[in-house]
PDB file of C-alpha atoms and ligand atoms in Angstrom:
ATOM      1  CA  MET Z   1      89.878 125.811  68.564  1.00 91.00           C
ATOM      2  CA  ARG Z   2      87.748 126.851  71.518  1.00 96.00           C
ATOM      3  CA  ILE Z   3      86.379 124.806  74.413  1.00 97.00           C
ATOM      4  CA  THR Z   4      82.861 125.185  73.020  1.00 97.00           C
ATOM      5  CA  ASP Z   5      83.984 123.261  69.886  1.00 95.00           C
ATOM      6  CA  VAL Z   6      85.377 120.470  72.071  1.00 96.00           C
ATOM      7  CA  LEU Z   7      82.014 120.213  73.847  1.00 97.00           C
ATOM      8  CA  THR Z   8      80.205 120.105  70.494  1.00 95.00           C
ATOM      9  CA  ASN Z   9      82.294 117.064  69.575  1.00 91.00           C
ATOM     10  CA  LYS Z  10      82.323 115.203  72.882  1.00 92.00           C
ATOM     11  CA  GLY Z  11      78.995 116.240  74.408  1.00 94.00           C
ATOM     12  CA  THR Z  12      78.068 118.055  77.584  1.00 95.00           C
ATOM     13  CA  THR Z  13      77.491 115.161  79.964  1.00 94.00           C
ATOM     14  CA  VAL Z  14      79.047 115.728  83.376  1.00 95.00           C
ATOM     15  CA  THR Z  15      79.010 112.939  85.932  1.00 95.00           C
ATOM     16  CA  THR Z  16      78.508 114.298  89.429  1.00 96.00           C
ATOM     17  CA  VAL Z  17      78.387 112.854  92.951  1.00 97.00           C
ATOM     18  CA  ARG Z  18      77.181 114.202  96.263  1.00 96.00           C
ATOM     19  CA  PRO Z  19      79.814 114.846  98.970  1.00 96.00           C
ATOM     20  CA  GLU Z  20      78.142 112.214 101.196  1.00 96.00           C
ATOM     21  CA  GLU Z  21      78.761 109.425  98.650  1.00 97.00           C
ATOM     22  CA  THR Z  22      81.347 106.921  99.839  1.00 98.00           C
ATOM     23  CA  VAL Z  23      84.682 106.466  98.101  1.00 98.00           C
ATOM     24  CA  GLU Z  24      83.593 102.907  97.293  1.00 98.00           C
ATOM     25  CA  GLY Z  25      80.534 104.299  95.453  1.00 98.00           C
ATOM     26  CA  LEU Z  26      82.783 106.793  93.677  1.00 98.00           C
ATOM     27  CA  LEU Z  27      85.085 104.017  92.444  1.00 98.00           C
ATOM     28  CA  ARG Z  28      82.090 102.077  91.110  1.00 98.00           C
ATOM     29  CA  LEU Z  29      80.972 105.188  89.209  1.00 98.00           C
ATOM     30  CA  LEU Z  30      84.439 105.851  87.749  1.00 98.00           C
ATOM     31  CA  ASP Z  31      84.575 102.236  86.594  1.00 98.00           C
ATOM     32  CA  GLU Z  32      81.026 102.139  85.150  1.00 97.00           C
ATOM     33  CA  ARG Z  33      81.476 105.395  83.208  1.00 96.00           C
ATOM     34  CA  ASN Z  34      85.108 104.706  82.298  1.00 96.00           C
ATOM     35  CA  ILE Z  35      86.199 108.147  83.541  1.00 96.00           C
ATOM     36  CA  GLY Z  36      88.953 109.462  85.818  1.00 97.00           C
ATOM     37  CA  ALA Z  37      87.227 112.240  87.740  1.00 98.00           C
ATOM     38  CA  VAL Z  38      83.794 113.505  88.754  1.00 98.00           C
ATOM     39  CA  VAL Z  39      82.486 116.853  89.829  1.00 97.00           C
ATOM     40  CA  VAL Z  40      81.177 116.985  93.394  1.00 97.00           C
ATOM     41  CA  ALA Z  41      77.834 118.774  93.414  1.00 94.00           C
ATOM     42  CA  GLY Z  42      76.940 121.050  96.302  1.00 83.00           C
ATOM     43  CA  GLU Z  43      73.571 122.574  97.112  1.00 81.00           C
ATOM     44  CA  GLY Z  44      71.617 123.648  94.008  1.00 73.00           C
ATOM     45  CA  THR Z  45      73.966 124.479  91.147  1.00 70.00           C
ATOM     46  CA  ASP Z  46      76.962 124.908  93.466  1.00 83.00           C
ATOM     47  CA  LEU Z  47      80.263 123.253  92.544  1.00 92.00           C
ATOM     48  CA  ALA Z  48      81.472 121.800  95.846  1.00 95.00           C
ATOM     49  CA  GLY Z  49      84.643 120.256  94.438  1.00 97.00           C
ATOM     50  CA  ILE Z  50      86.221 117.729  92.119  1.00 98.00           C
ATOM     51  CA  VAL Z  51      87.520 114.263  92.921  1.00 98.00           C
ATOM     52  CA  SER Z  52      89.749 112.098  90.741  1.00 98.00           C
ATOM     53  CA  GLU Z  53      91.288 108.638  90.902  1.00 97.00           C
ATOM     54  CA  ARG Z  54      94.505 110.385  92.042  1.00 97.00           C
ATOM     55  CA  ASP Z  55      92.781 111.461  95.292  1.00 98.00           C
ATOM     56  CA  VAL Z  56      91.750 107.887  96.005  1.00 98.00           C
ATOM     57  CA  VAL Z  57      95.249 106.547  95.350  1.00 97.00           C
ATOM     58  CA  ARG Z  58      96.796 109.182  97.654  1.00 97.00           C
ATOM     59  CA  ARG Z  59      94.367 108.417 100.508  1.00 97.00           C
ATOM     60  CA  LEU Z  60      94.787 104.671  99.998  1.00 96.00           C
ATOM     61  CA  ALA Z  61      98.508 105.120 100.539  1.00 96.00           C
ATOM     62  CA  GLU Z  62      97.796 107.103 103.740  1.00 94.00           C
ATOM     63  CA  HIS Z  63      94.860 105.219 105.286  1.00 92.00           C
ATOM     64  CA  GLY Z  64      94.697 101.851 103.546  1.00 96.00           C
ATOM     65  CA  ALA Z  65      91.345 100.205 102.750  1.00 95.00           C
ATOM     66  CA  ALA Z  66      89.521 102.352 105.372  1.00 95.00           C
ATOM     67  CA  VAL Z  67      89.359 105.040 102.706  1.00 97.00           C
ATOM     68  CA  LEU Z  68      86.619 103.077 100.913  1.00 97.00           C
ATOM     69  CA  GLY Z  69      84.108 103.984 103.636  1.00 97.00           C
ATOM     70  CA  MET Z  70      85.060 107.670 103.747  1.00 97.00           C
ATOM     71  CA  PRO Z  71      82.754 110.295 102.221  1.00 98.00           C
ATOM     72  CA  VAL Z  72      83.881 111.828  98.946  1.00 98.00           C
ATOM     73  CA  GLY Z  73      83.641 115.266 100.585  1.00 97.00           C
ATOM     74  CA  GLU Z  74      86.626 114.371 102.749  1.00 97.00           C
ATOM     75  CA  ILE Z  75      88.998 113.580  99.895  1.00 98.00           C
ATOM     76  CA  MET Z  76      87.859 116.020  97.170  1.00 98.00           C
ATOM     77  CA  THR Z  77      89.672 119.168  96.054  1.00 98.00           C
ATOM     78  CA  THR Z  78      87.572 122.244  96.829  1.00 97.00           C
ATOM     79  CA  ASP Z  79      89.641 124.874  95.008  1.00 96.00           C
ATOM     80  CA  VAL Z  80      88.405 123.921  91.535  1.00 97.00           C
ATOM     81  CA  VAL Z  81      90.126 125.216  88.399  1.00 97.00           C
ATOM     82  CA  THR Z  82      87.470 125.934  85.752  1.00 97.00           C
ATOM     83  CA  CYS Z  83      87.388 127.301  82.218  1.00 97.00           C
ATOM     84  CA  THR Z  84      84.740 128.951  80.040  1.00 98.00           C
ATOM     85  CA  PRO Z  85      83.386 127.868  76.624  1.00 98.00           C
ATOM     86  CA  GLU Z  86      85.191 130.825  75.039  1.00 98.00           C
ATOM     87  CA  ASP Z  87      88.659 129.759  76.221  1.00 98.00           C
ATOM     88  CA  GLU Z  88      91.172 128.472  73.669  1.00 96.00           C
ATOM     89  CA  VAL Z  89      92.109 124.796  73.888  1.00 95.00           C
ATOM     90  CA  GLU Z  90      95.777 125.817  73.628  1.00 93.00           C
ATOM     91  CA  ASP Z  91      95.476 127.913  76.804  1.00 95.00           C
ATOM     92  CA  LEU Z  92      93.806 125.024  78.614  1.00 96.00           C
ATOM     93  CA  THR Z  93      96.809 122.827  77.764  1.00 94.00           C
ATOM     94  CA  VAL Z  94      99.039 125.337  79.560  1.00 95.00           C
ATOM     95  CA  LEU Z  95      96.635 125.591  82.507  1.00 96.00           C
ATOM     96  CA  MET Z  96      96.445 121.806  82.918  1.00 97.00           C
ATOM     97  CA  THR Z  97     100.220 121.492  82.797  1.00 96.00           C
ATOM     98  CA  GLU Z  98     100.868 124.338  85.251  1.00 97.00           C
ATOM     99  CA  ARG Z  99      98.153 123.296  87.740  1.00 96.00           C
ATOM    100  CA  ARG Z 100      98.840 119.569  87.272  1.00 96.00           C
ATOM    101  CA  VAL Z 101      95.172 118.683  86.701  1.00 97.00           C
ATOM    102  CA  ARG Z 102      93.783 116.454  83.975  1.00 97.00           C
ATOM    103  CA  HIS Z 103      90.121 117.482  84.263  1.00 97.00           C
ATOM    104  CA  VAL Z 104      88.614 120.964  84.017  1.00 98.00           C
ATOM    105  CA  PRO Z 105      84.889 121.727  84.393  1.00 97.00           C
ATOM    106  CA  VAL Z 106      83.467 124.235  81.911  1.00 97.00           C
ATOM    107  CA  VAL Z 107      81.430 126.947  83.649  1.00 96.00           C
ATOM    108  CA  ALA Z 108      79.593 130.048  82.395  1.00 95.00           C
ATOM    109  CA  ASP Z 109      77.369 132.331  84.491  1.00 94.00           C
ATOM    110  CA  GLY Z 110      77.616 129.879  87.366  1.00 89.00           C
ATOM    111  CA  GLU Z 111      76.270 127.021  85.232  1.00 92.00           C
ATOM    112  CA  LEU Z 112      78.163 123.769  84.710  1.00 94.00           C
ATOM    113  CA  LEU Z 113      78.259 123.213  80.933  1.00 96.00           C
ATOM    114  CA  GLY Z 114      80.617 120.271  80.565  1.00 96.00           C
ATOM    115  CA  ILE Z 115      84.002 118.865  81.539  1.00 97.00           C
ATOM    116  CA  VAL Z 116      87.164 118.641  79.479  1.00 97.00           C
ATOM    117  CA  SER Z 117      89.834 116.035  80.165  1.00 96.00           C
ATOM    118  CA  ILE Z 118      93.451 116.003  79.060  1.00 96.00           C
ATOM    119  CA  GLY Z 119      92.447 113.238  76.613  1.00 94.00           C
ATOM    120  CA  ASP Z 120      89.915 115.582  74.967  1.00 95.00           C
ATOM    121  CA  VAL Z 121      92.540 118.329  74.769  1.00 94.00           C
ATOM    122  CA  VAL Z 122      95.143 116.056  73.180  1.00 93.00           C
ATOM    123  CA  LYS Z 123      92.573 114.773  70.649  1.00 93.00           C
ATOM    124  CA  SER Z 124      91.577 118.310  69.710  1.00 91.00           C
ATOM    125  CA  ARG Z 125      95.202 119.515  69.414  1.00 88.00           C
ATOM    126  CA  ILE Z 126      96.088 116.571  67.149  1.00 92.00           C
ATOM    127  CA  SER Z 127      93.134 117.271  64.856  1.00 89.00           C
ATOM    128  CA  THR Z 128      94.046 121.001  64.644  1.00 88.00           C
ATOM    129  CA  LEU Z 129      97.688 120.180  63.847  1.00 91.00           C
ATOM    130  CA  GLU Z 130      96.587 117.608  61.251  1.00 91.00           C
ATOM    131  CA  HIS Z 131      94.362 120.256  59.636  1.00 88.00           C
ATOM    132  CA  HIS Z 132      97.287 122.704  59.476  1.00 89.00           C
ATOM    133  CA  ARG Z 133      99.543 120.006  58.007  1.00 92.00           C
ATOM    134  CA  GLU Z 134      96.992 119.285  55.255  1.00 90.00           C
ATOM    135  CA  GLN Z 135      96.699 123.009  54.460  1.00 92.00           C
ATOM    136  CA  MET Z 136     100.490 123.339  54.226  1.00 92.00           C
ATOM    137  CA  GLU Z 137     100.691 120.263  51.985  1.00 91.00           C
ATOM    138  CA  HIS Z 138      97.977 121.688  49.741  1.00 90.00           C
ATOM    139  CA  TYR Z 139      99.756 125.067  49.640  1.00 90.00           C
ATOM    140  CA  ILE Z 140     103.070 123.436  48.670  1.00 92.00           C
ATOM    141  CA  THR Z 141     101.747 120.959  46.094  1.00 90.00           C
ATOM    142  CA  GLN Z 142      98.996 123.085  44.506  1.00 83.00           C
ATOM    143  CA  GLY Z 143     101.124 126.203  44.427  1.00 66.00           C
TER     144      GLY Z 143
HETATM  145  P1  AMP D 201      93.712 114.655  87.913  1.00 84.64           P
HETATM  146  O1  AMP D 201      95.042 114.934  87.297  1.00 84.64           O
HETATM  147  O2  AMP D 201      92.602 115.412  87.230  1.00 84.64           O
HETATM  148  O3  AMP D 201      93.416 113.204  88.087  1.00 84.64           O
HETATM  149  O4  AMP D 201      93.734 115.286  89.395  1.00 84.64           O
HETATM  150  C1  AMP D 201      94.908 115.430  90.157  1.00 84.64           C
HETATM  151  C2  AMP D 201      94.580 116.206  91.423  1.00 84.64           C
HETATM  152  O5  AMP D 201      94.059 117.493  91.091  1.00 84.64           O
HETATM  153  C3  AMP D 201      93.515 115.572  92.314  1.00 84.64           C
HETATM  154  O6  AMP D 201      93.817 115.914  93.654  1.00 84.64           O
HETATM  155  C4  AMP D 201      92.212 116.249  91.891  1.00 84.64           C
HETATM  156  O7  AMP D 201      91.247 116.338  92.925  1.00 84.64           O
HETATM  157  C5  AMP D 201      92.712 117.620  91.529  1.00 84.64           C
HETATM  158  N1  AMP D 201      91.968 118.188  90.420  1.00 84.64           N
HETATM  159  C6  AMP D 201      91.548 117.587  89.267  1.00 84.64           C
HETATM  160  N2  AMP D 201      90.908 118.436  88.469  1.00 84.64           N
HETATM  161  C7  AMP D 201      90.913 119.621  89.115  1.00 84.64           C
HETATM  162  C8  AMP D 201      90.414 120.918  88.824  1.00 84.64           C
HETATM  163  N3  AMP D 201      89.778 121.201  87.684  1.00 84.64           N
HETATM  164  N4  AMP D 201      90.598 121.902  89.747  1.00 84.64           N
HETATM  165  C9  AMP D 201      91.254 121.655  90.910  1.00 84.64           C
HETATM  166  N5  AMP D 201      91.756 120.479  91.247  1.00 84.64           N
HETATM  167  C10 AMP D 201      91.595 119.457  90.368  1.00 84.64           C
END
């Protein structure tokens, strides 16, 4: 299965924040949308970075509650790992494991087309494996 198929199933909505948004505002957004990471939008269509709950936890451990007033731009990761709609879900599993990230924005021709989380990847892999299992069962029982 390809990333484009995952987006067809889950949709293309990407929640973004501006780098000036406070960490407190970010936490509210993560809670409201029930998500673990958001893309940080730069000028125009630019991808300034990505920020996840992990970044907040790390900075909380370092700075305590003062982190809540910090701008998102100060805690985000700027070296963003992205994928394209044509990539295979299986390859993304490897990428996420190697780079230790659970969220990957989908980009083509500089345009942000969606975001895939490790939850989406696991769901897609299970449905592919289930499909293969059914085919094997059919092959064995129907001859
Ligand atoms: P996550 O596992 O997605 O919660 O993120 C763990 C760490 O990796 C955090 O520091 C994130 O800012 C960073 N991160 C998450 N997704 C990406 C990505 N696609 N590219 C680069 N860094 C990321």
